[in-house]
XYZ file of C-alpha atoms in Angstrom:
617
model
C 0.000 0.000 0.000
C 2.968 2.257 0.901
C 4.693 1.918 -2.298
C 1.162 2.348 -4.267
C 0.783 5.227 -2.691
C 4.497 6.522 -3.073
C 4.349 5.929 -6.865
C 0.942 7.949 -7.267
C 2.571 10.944 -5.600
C 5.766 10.412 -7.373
C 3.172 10.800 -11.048
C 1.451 13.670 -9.406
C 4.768 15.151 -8.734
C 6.055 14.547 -12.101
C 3.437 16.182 -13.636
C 4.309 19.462 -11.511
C 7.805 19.383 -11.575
C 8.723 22.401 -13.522
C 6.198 24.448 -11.577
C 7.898 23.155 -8.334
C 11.172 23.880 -9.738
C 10.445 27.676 -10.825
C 8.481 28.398 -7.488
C 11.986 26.754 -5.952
C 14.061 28.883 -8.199
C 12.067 32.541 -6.559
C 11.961 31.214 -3.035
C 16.321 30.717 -3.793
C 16.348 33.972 -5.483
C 14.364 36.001 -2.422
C 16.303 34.227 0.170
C 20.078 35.697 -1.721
C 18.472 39.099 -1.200
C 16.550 39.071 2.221
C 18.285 40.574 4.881
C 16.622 39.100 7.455
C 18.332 36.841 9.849
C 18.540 33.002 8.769
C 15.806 33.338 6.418
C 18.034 32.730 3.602
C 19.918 29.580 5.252
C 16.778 28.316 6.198
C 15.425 28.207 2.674
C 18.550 26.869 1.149
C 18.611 24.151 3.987
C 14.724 23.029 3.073
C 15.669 22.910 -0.894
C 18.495 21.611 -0.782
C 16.792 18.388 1.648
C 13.878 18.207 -0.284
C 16.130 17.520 -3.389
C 18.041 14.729 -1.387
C 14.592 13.331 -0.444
C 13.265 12.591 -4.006
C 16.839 12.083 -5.972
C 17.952 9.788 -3.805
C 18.168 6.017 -5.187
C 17.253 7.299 -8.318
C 18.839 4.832 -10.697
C 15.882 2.492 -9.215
C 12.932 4.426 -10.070
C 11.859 5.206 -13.405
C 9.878 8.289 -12.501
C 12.862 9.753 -10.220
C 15.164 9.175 -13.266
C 12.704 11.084 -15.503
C 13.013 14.316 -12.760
C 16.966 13.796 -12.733
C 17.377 14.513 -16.782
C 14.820 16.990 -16.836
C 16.941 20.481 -17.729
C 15.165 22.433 -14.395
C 16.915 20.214 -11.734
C 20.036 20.576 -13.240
C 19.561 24.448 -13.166
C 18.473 23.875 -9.356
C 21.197 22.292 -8.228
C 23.819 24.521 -9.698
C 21.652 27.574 -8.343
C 22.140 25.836 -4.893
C 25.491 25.329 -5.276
C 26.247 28.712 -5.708
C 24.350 30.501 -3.260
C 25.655 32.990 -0.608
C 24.904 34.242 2.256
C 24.418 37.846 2.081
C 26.255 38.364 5.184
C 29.107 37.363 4.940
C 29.432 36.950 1.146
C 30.560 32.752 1.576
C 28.805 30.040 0.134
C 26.538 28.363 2.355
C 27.646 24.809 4.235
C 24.912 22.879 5.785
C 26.881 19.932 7.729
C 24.319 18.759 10.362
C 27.136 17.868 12.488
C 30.661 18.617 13.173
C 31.875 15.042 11.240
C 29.107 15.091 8.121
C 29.352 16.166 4.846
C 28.039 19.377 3.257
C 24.355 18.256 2.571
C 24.902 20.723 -1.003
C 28.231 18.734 -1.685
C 25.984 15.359 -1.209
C 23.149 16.919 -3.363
C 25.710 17.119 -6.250
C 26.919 13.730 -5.449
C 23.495 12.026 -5.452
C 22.651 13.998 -8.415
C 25.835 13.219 -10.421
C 25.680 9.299 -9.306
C 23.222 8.417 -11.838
C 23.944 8.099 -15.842
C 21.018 10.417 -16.415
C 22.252 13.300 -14.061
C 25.431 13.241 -15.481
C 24.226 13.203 -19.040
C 21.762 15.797 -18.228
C 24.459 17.964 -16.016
C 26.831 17.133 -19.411
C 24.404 18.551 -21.823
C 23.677 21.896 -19.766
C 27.216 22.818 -18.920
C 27.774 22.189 -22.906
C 24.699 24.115 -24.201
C 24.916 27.205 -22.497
C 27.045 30.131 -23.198
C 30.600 29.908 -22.225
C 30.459 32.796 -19.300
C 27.524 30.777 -17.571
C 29.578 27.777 -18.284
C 32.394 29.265 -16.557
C 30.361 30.801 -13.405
C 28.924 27.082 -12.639
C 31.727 25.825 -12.800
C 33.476 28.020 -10.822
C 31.148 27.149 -8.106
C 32.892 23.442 -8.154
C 36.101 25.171 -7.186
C 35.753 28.176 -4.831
C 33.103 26.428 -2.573
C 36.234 23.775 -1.973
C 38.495 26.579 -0.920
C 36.164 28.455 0.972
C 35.166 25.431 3.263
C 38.984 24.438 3.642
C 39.830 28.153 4.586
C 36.702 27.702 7.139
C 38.803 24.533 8.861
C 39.549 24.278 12.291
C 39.872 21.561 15.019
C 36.366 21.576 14.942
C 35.574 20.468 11.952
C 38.515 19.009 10.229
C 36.952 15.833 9.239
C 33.556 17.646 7.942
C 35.901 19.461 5.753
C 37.687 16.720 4.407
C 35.013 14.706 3.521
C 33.222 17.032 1.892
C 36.431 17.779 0.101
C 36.169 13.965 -1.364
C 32.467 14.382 -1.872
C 32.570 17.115 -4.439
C 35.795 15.779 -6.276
C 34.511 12.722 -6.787
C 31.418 14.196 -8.120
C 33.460 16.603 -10.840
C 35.420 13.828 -12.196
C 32.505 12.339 -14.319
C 31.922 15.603 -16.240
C 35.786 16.020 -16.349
C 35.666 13.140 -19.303
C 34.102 15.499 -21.584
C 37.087 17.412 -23.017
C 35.648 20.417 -23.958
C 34.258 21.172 -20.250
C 38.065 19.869 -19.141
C 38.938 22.782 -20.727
C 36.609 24.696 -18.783
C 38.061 23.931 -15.481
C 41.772 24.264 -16.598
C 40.606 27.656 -17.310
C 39.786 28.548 -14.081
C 42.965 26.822 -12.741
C 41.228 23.957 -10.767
C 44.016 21.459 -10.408
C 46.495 24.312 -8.986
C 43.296 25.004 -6.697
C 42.204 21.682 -5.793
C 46.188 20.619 -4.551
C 46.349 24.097 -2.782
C 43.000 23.386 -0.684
C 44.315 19.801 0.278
C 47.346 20.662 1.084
C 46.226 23.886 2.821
C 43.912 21.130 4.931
C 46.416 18.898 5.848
C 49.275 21.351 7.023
C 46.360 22.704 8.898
C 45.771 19.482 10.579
C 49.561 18.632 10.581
C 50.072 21.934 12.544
C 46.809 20.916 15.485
C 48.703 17.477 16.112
C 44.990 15.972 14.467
C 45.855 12.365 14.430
C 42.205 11.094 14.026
C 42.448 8.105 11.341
C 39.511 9.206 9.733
C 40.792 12.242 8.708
C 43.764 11.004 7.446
C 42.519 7.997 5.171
C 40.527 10.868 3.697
C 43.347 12.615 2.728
C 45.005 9.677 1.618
C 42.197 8.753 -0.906
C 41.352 12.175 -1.534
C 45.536 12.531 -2.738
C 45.210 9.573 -4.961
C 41.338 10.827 -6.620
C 43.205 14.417 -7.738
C 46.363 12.178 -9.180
C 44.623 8.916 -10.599
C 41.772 10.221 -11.769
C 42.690 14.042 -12.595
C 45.916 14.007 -14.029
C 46.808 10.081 -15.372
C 43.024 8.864 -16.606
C 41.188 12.271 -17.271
C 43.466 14.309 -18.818
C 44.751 14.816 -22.572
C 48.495 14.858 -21.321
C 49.339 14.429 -17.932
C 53.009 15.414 -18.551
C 51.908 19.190 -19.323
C 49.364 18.997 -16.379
C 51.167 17.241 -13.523
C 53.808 19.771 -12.784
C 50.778 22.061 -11.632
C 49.407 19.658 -9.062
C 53.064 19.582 -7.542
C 53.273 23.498 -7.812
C 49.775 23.170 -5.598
C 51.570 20.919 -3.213
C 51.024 16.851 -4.013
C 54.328 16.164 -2.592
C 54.221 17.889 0.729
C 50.524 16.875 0.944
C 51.605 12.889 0.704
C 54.561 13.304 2.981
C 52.705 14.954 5.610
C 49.827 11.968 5.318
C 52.734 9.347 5.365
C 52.906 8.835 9.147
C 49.455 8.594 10.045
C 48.509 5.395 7.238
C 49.666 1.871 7.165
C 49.932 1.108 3.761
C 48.047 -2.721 5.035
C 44.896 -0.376 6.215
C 41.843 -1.098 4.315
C 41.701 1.536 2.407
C 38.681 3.781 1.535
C 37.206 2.473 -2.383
C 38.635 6.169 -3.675
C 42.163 4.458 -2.868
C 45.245 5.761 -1.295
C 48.369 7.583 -1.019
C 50.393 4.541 -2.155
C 48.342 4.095 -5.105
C 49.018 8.045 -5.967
C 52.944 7.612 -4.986
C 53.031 4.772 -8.013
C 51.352 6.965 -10.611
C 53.477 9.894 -9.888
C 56.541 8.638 -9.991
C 56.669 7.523 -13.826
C 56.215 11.392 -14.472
C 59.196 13.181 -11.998
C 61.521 13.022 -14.935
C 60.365 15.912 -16.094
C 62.257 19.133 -15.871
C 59.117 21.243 -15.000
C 58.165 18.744 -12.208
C 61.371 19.081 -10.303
C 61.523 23.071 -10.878
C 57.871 23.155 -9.307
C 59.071 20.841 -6.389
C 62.144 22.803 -5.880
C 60.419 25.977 -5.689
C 58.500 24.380 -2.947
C 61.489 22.893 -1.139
C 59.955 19.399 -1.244
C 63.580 17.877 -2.069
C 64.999 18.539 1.359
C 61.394 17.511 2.868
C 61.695 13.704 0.985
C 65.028 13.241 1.667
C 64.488 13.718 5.314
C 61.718 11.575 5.574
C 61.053 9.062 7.882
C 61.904 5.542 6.534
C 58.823 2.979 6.481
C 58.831 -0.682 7.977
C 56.985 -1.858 5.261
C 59.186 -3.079 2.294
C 57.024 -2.466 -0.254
C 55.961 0.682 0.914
C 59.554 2.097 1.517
C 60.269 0.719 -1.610
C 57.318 3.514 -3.238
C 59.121 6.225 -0.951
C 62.571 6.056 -1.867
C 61.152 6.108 -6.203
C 59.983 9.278 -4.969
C 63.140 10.416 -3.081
C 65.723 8.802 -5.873
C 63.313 10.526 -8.848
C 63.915 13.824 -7.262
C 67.521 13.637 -6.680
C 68.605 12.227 -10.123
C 66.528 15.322 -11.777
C 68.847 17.199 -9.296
C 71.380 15.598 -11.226
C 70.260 16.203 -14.735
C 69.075 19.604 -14.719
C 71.434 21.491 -12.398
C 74.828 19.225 -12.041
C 75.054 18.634 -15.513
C 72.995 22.001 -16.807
C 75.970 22.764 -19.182
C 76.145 19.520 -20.958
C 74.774 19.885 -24.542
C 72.523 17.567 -25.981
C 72.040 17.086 -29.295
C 68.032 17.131 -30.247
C 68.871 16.940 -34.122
C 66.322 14.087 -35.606
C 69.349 13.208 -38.722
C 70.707 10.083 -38.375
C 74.069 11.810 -40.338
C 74.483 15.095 -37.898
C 77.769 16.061 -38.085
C 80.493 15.510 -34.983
C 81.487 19.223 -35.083
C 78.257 20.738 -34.039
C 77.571 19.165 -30.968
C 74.658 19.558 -29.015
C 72.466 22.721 -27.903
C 72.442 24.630 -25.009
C 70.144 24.537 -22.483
C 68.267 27.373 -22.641
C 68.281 27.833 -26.734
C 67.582 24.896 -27.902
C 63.717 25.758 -28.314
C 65.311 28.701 -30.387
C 67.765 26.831 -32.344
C 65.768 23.734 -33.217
C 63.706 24.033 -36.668
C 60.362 21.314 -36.545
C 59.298 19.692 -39.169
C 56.035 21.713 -40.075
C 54.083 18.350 -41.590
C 54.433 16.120 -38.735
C 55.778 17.633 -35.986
C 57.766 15.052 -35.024
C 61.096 15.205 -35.950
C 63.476 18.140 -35.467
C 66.314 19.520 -36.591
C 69.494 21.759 -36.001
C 69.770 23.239 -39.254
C 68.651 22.894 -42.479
C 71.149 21.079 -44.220
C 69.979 18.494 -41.932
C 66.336 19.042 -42.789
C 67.148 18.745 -46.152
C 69.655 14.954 -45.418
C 67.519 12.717 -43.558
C 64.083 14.424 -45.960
C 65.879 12.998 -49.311
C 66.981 9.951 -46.771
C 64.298 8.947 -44.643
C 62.109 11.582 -43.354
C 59.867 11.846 -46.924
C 58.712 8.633 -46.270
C 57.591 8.996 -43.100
C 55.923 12.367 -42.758
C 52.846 11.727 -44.151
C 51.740 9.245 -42.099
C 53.277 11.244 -38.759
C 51.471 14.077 -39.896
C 47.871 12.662 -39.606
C 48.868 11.382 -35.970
C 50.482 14.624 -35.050
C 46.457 16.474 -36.374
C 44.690 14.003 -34.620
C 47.219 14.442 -31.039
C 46.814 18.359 -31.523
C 43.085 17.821 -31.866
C 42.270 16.344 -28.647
C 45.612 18.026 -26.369
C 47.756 14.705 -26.060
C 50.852 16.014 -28.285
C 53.735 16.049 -26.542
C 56.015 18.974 -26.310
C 59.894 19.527 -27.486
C 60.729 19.906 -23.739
C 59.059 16.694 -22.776
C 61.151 15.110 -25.301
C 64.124 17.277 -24.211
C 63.790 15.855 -21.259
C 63.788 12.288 -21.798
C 67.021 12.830 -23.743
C 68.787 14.559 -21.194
C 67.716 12.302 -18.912
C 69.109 9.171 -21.181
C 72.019 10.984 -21.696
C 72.585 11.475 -18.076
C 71.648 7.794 -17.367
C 74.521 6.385 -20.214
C 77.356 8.392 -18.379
C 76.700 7.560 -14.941
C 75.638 4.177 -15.024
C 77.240 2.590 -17.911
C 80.665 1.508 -18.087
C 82.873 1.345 -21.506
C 81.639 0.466 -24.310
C 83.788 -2.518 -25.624
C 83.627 -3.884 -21.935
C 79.475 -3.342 -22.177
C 79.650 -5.252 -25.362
C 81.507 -8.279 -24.323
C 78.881 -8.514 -21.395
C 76.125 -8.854 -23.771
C 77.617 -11.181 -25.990
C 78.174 -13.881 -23.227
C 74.673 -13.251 -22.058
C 73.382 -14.271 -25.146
C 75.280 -17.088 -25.885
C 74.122 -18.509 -22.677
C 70.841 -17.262 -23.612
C 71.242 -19.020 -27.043
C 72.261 -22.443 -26.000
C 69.120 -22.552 -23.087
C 67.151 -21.796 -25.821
C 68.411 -24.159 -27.769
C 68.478 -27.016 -24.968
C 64.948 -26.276 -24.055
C 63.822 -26.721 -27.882
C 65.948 -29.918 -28.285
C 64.192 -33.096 -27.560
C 65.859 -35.719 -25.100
C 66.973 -38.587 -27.271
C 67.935 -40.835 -24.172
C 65.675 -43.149 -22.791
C 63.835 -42.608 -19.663
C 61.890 -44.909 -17.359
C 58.886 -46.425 -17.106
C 57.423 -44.137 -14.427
C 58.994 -41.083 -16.322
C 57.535 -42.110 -19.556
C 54.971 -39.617 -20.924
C 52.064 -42.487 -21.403
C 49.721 -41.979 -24.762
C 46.242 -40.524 -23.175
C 43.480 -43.363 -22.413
C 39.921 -43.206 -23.493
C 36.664 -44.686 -22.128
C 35.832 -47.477 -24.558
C 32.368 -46.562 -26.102
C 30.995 -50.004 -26.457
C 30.677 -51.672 -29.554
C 31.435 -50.579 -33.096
C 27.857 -49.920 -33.761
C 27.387 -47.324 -31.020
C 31.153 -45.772 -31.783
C 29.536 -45.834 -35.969
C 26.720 -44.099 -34.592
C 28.455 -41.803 -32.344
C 30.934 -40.509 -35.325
C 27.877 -40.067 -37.556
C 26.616 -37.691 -34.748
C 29.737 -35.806 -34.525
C 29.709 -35.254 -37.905
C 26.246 -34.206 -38.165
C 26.822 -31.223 -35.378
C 30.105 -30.044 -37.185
C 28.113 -29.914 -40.110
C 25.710 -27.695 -38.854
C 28.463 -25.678 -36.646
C 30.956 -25.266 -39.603
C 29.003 -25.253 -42.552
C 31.879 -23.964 -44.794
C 35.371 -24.860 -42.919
C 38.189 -23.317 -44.242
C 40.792 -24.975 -45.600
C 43.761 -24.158 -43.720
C 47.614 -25.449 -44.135
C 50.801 -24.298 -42.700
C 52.762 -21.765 -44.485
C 56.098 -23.134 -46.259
C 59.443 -22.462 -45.262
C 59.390 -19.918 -47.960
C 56.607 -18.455 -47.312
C 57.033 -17.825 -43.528
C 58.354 -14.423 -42.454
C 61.724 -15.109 -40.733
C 62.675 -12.562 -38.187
C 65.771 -10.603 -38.929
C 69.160 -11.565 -38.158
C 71.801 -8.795 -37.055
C 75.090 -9.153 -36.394
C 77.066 -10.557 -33.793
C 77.659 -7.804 -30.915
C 74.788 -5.866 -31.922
C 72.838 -4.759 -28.857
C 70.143 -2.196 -27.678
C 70.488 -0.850 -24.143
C 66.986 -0.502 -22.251
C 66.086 2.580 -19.445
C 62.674 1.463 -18.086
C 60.966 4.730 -16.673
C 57.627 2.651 -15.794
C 58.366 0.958 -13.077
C 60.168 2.216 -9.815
C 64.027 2.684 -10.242
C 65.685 5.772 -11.999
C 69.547 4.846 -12.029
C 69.502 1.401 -12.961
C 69.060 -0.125 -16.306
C 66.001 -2.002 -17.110
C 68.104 -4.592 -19.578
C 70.431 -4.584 -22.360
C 69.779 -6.656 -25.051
C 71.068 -8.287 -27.614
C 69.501 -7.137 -31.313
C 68.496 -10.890 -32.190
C 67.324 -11.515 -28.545
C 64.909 -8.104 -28.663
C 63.474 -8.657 -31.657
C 62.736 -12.322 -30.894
C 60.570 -11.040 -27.684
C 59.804 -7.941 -29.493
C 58.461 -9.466 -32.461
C 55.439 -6.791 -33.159
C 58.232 -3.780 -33.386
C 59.612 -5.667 -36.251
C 56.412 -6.146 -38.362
C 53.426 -4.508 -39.690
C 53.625 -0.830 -40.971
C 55.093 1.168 -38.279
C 56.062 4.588 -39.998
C 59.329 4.900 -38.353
C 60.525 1.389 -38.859
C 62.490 2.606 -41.884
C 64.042 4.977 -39.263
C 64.890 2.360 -36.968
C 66.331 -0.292 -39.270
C 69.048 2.558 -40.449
C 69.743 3.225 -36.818
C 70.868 -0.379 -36.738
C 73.100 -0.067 -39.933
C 74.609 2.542 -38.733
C 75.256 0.533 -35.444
C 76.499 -2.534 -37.102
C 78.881 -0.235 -39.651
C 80.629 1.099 -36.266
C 79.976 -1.162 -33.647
C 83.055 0.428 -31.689
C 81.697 4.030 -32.008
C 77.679 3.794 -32.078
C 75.300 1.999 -30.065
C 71.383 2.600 -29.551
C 69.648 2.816 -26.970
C 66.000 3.438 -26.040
C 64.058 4.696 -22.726
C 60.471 3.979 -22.071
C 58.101 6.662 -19.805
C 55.049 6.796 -18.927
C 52.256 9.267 -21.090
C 49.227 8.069 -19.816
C 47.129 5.337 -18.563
C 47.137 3.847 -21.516
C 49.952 4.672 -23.593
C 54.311 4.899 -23.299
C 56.478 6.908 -25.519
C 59.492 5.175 -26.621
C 62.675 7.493 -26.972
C 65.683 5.940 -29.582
C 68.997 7.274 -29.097
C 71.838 6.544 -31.254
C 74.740 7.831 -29.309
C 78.592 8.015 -30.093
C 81.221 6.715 -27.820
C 84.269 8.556 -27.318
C 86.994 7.053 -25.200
C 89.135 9.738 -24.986
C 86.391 11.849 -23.923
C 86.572 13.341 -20.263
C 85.277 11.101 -17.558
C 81.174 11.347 -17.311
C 80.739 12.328 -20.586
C 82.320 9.465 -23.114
C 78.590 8.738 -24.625
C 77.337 12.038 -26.459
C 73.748 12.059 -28.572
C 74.142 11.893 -32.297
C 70.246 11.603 -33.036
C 67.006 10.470 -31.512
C 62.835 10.557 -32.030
C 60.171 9.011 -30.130
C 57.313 7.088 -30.993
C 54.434 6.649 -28.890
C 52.609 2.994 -28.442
């Protein structure tokens, strides 16, 4: 009877929804002007729970789903979130106690849970004109930093989770790119790491060691790096340095000794979680410069250490990352790195400096991709190489440009200094390095070989590998009979089987066979571990676990296959190498160096850069 009665108010409602919503709309717009004492707050407090009351649960009720999409409750709720108390000219916050969330923040959330509120919140935000577009959404942000500047001992954990309510509530409209755009207008990831950090050196500073408040922070931390910067948006390279100009780093160090990395976690996730998406990304030049700035080098190196392997193991990326950037970009500032794309860049004119190399470098205006330190080199590796690549770089580099993911010169500036950096310091002389790899793969050779090889000695009976044994069928009638059967259903289930034989010897594609001593030296930035090198292989052993590289219609395999040439021509002066980072969720940019050895160069700097590019996969 109750729910017969519920849906026959819930029709009736229906029916007078946009008259409730516009007689809503004038009691909101006569509380913002009333002076009168809590007439206003009152009025936002009844809306805003009456809104709860119906939206709630409403992915279960057809009629409450047909109120979510309707274009009046999405105005509604953005009118709520943005009203202010006349008094003192803040956004309201109605927490009915000193540990609740904002009941506005949780009418967002509940509205924003279901697919029809976002695609209805989706379609208004992208419909109306872009300076309403920007004023509701800069409701999202300044109601964050207004509650956090509002913080006290009092209400810390309030605070905080309403802090986790309304990001998790922006990151479904964040997918849409154009309304990404929107909030990167208005700064919001700068803002959104200020507030959090802002809350926890507020808490840090009260000695607030309540659990709850902390775990907050912790999954709040890995919601503005996980979702924000690594799934969400177009390039997170471009985009990260900004949350660690708003204070990531400090914020996780601060949050370190007050979570257990075993804790059950909240289901937003946790520090550790943000920790191992953030460090594929503190190469980068404009990373450390933010963190500097901040002084969160001497904070991470002081840090306490953690009796938890694994989670130690996280910390010290972070602290090792930071100090080999230290490294790169200050102790070896004046090195100069060649960023010339021509395989056949002359010995005499080096590298570029630092700080001119934007200037001095001349980009390929098809595709983008490859640059160049003159035009003599242009013009080489065109009539050599590049012609037959550009065209099919250039429709990646329109499409990248279209939706924000291209990388940038200094992103790839980086990556070679950084490989650079890694060669000199960590890798010993080249003919030594080269013997090394050649005994690894003759031992690597001959397993193979012995695991391939059949054993032509005899073995015993228990030993034996015994032919498989089947349950006799009965007699040859029923075995007649059950073949017929068979036959029947794979006639039926394969009316038309192809006819399929094994390619001939001739026919087969046989992977490619380099030369003795030929090797390719591997920097993994993925995984945890700056200084050491992920592997170095042998050319036949990489391309036999690498077989995709070597077929199908990469553009830049032409590229890569003179690389090797070139390698195997002067196998005591050249050698490749290639460094893999992180450039989003889903994708890694591969960076190919061929580099020169000198021996009589100074100590530090025997491997110099004769030519690189990067391909993304």
């Amino acid at each position: 009877m109750v729910q017969t009665y519920t849906a026959s108010c819930m029709c009736i409602l229906l029916n007078r929804w946009p008259g409730v919503m516009s007689w809503m709309k004038f009691l909101l717009l006569y509380g913002a002007k009333t002076s009168l004492d809590d007439v206003g707050f009152s009025i936002v407090t009844v809306c805003t729970k009456a809104l709860a009351t119906i939206l709630t649960e409403a992915e279960n009720d057809p009629l409450k789903l047909e109120i979510v999409s309707m274009t009046c409750t999405v105005d509604i709720v953005l009118l709520l979130l943005c009203q202010v108390n006349p008094k003192t000219k803040r956004y309201y916050d109605i927490p009915p106690t000193s540990s609740s969330i904002c009941a506005i923040v949780e009418l967002a959330r509940i509205f924003l849970n279901s697919q029809e509120g976002w695609d209805a919140m989706h379609l208004r935000l992208r419909t109306v004109d872009s300076r309403t577009r920007q004023a509701a959404i800069r409701f999202f942000i300044v109601r964050i930093e207004q509650m956090v500047s509002q913080a006290d001992g009092t209400n810390f954990i309030a605070v905080v989770k309403s802090y986790l309510c309304l990001v998790e509530a922006v990151v479904p409209i964040l997918i849409d790119d154009g309304i990404w755009q929107a909030f990167h207008k208005e700064g919001f990831i700068v803002k959104y790491t200020s507030a959090l950090c802002l809350l926890t050196e507020k808490a840090h500073a009260s000695d607030f060691a309540d659990p709850a408040f902390w775990t907050h922070i912790s999954a709040a931390s890995n919601v503005l790096v996980k979702a924000f910067i690594i799934k969400l948006s177009p390039n997170p390279g471009a985009y990260l340095p900004k949350m660690i100009e708003g204070g990531i780093l400090k914020c996780l160090y601060l949050c370190l000794p007050h979570v257990n990395r075993g804790d059950i976690p909240l289901p937003s996730g946790s520090i550790w979680q943000a920790l191992v998406f953030l460090q594929p990304f503190m190469y980068l030049s404009q990373a450390y410069v933010a963190a500097a700035l901040r002084r969160d080098l001497v904070m991470w190196s002081g840090r306490a250490k953690r009796t938890d392997g694994d989670a130690e193991a996280i910390c010290s990326a972070i602290d090792t990352a930071l100090n080999w950037d230290y490294l790169v970009y200050v102790t070896r500032q004046k090195v100069k790195v060649s960023m010339c794309s021509n395989l056949k860049h002359p010995v005499e004119r080096g590298g570029h400096e630092v700080d001119e190399y934007y200037h001095s470098l001349k980009t390929c205006t098809g595709c983008h991709a490859v640059t160049y330190c003159s035009q003599d080199c242009q013009k080489e590796d065109w009539e050599s190489l590049h012609s037959k690549e550009c065209s099919v770089l250039a429709m990646e580099y329109r499409v990248q440009k279209y939706n924000k993911s291209w990388s940038s010169i200094r992103t790839k500036r980086d990556q070679v200094r950084m490989l650079e950096a890694n060669m000199n310091l960590s890798v010993g002389p080249l003919p030594e390095g080269r013997r090394k790899v050649w005994e690894k793969f003759l031992q690597w050779r001959t397993h193979s070989a012995e695991a391939s090889t059949p054993s032509t000695g005899t073995s015993s009976a228990a030993t034996r590998r015994q032919p498989p044994k089947f349950r006799h069928a009965g007699s040859s009638e029923a075995r007649r009979e059950l073949w017929e059967k068979h036959l029947q259903w794979k006639a039926l289930r394969y009316p038309h089987p192809p006819s399929i034989s094994p390619p001939s010897t001739a026919t087969r594609r046989q992977p490619p066979k380099f030369r003795p001593g030929s090797f390719l030296t591997v920097f993994d930035y993925l995984n945890i571990g700056y200084r050491t090198i992920n592997r170095t292989y042998s050319l036949d052993r990489y391309c036999n676990e690498n077989t995709t590289i070597f077929e199908g219609g990469s553009p830049w395999m032409p590229r890569i296959r003179e690389c090797i040439s070139l390698m195997e021509e002067n196998r005591d002066e050249i050698l490749l190498v290639e460094g893999r980072f992180r450039f989003d969720a889903e994708r890694t940019m591969f960076t190919t160096l061929v580099m020169r050895y000198n021996p009589d160069g100074q100590e530090q700097h025997k491997y110099s850069v004769v030519s690189s590019f990067t391909r993304t996969g």
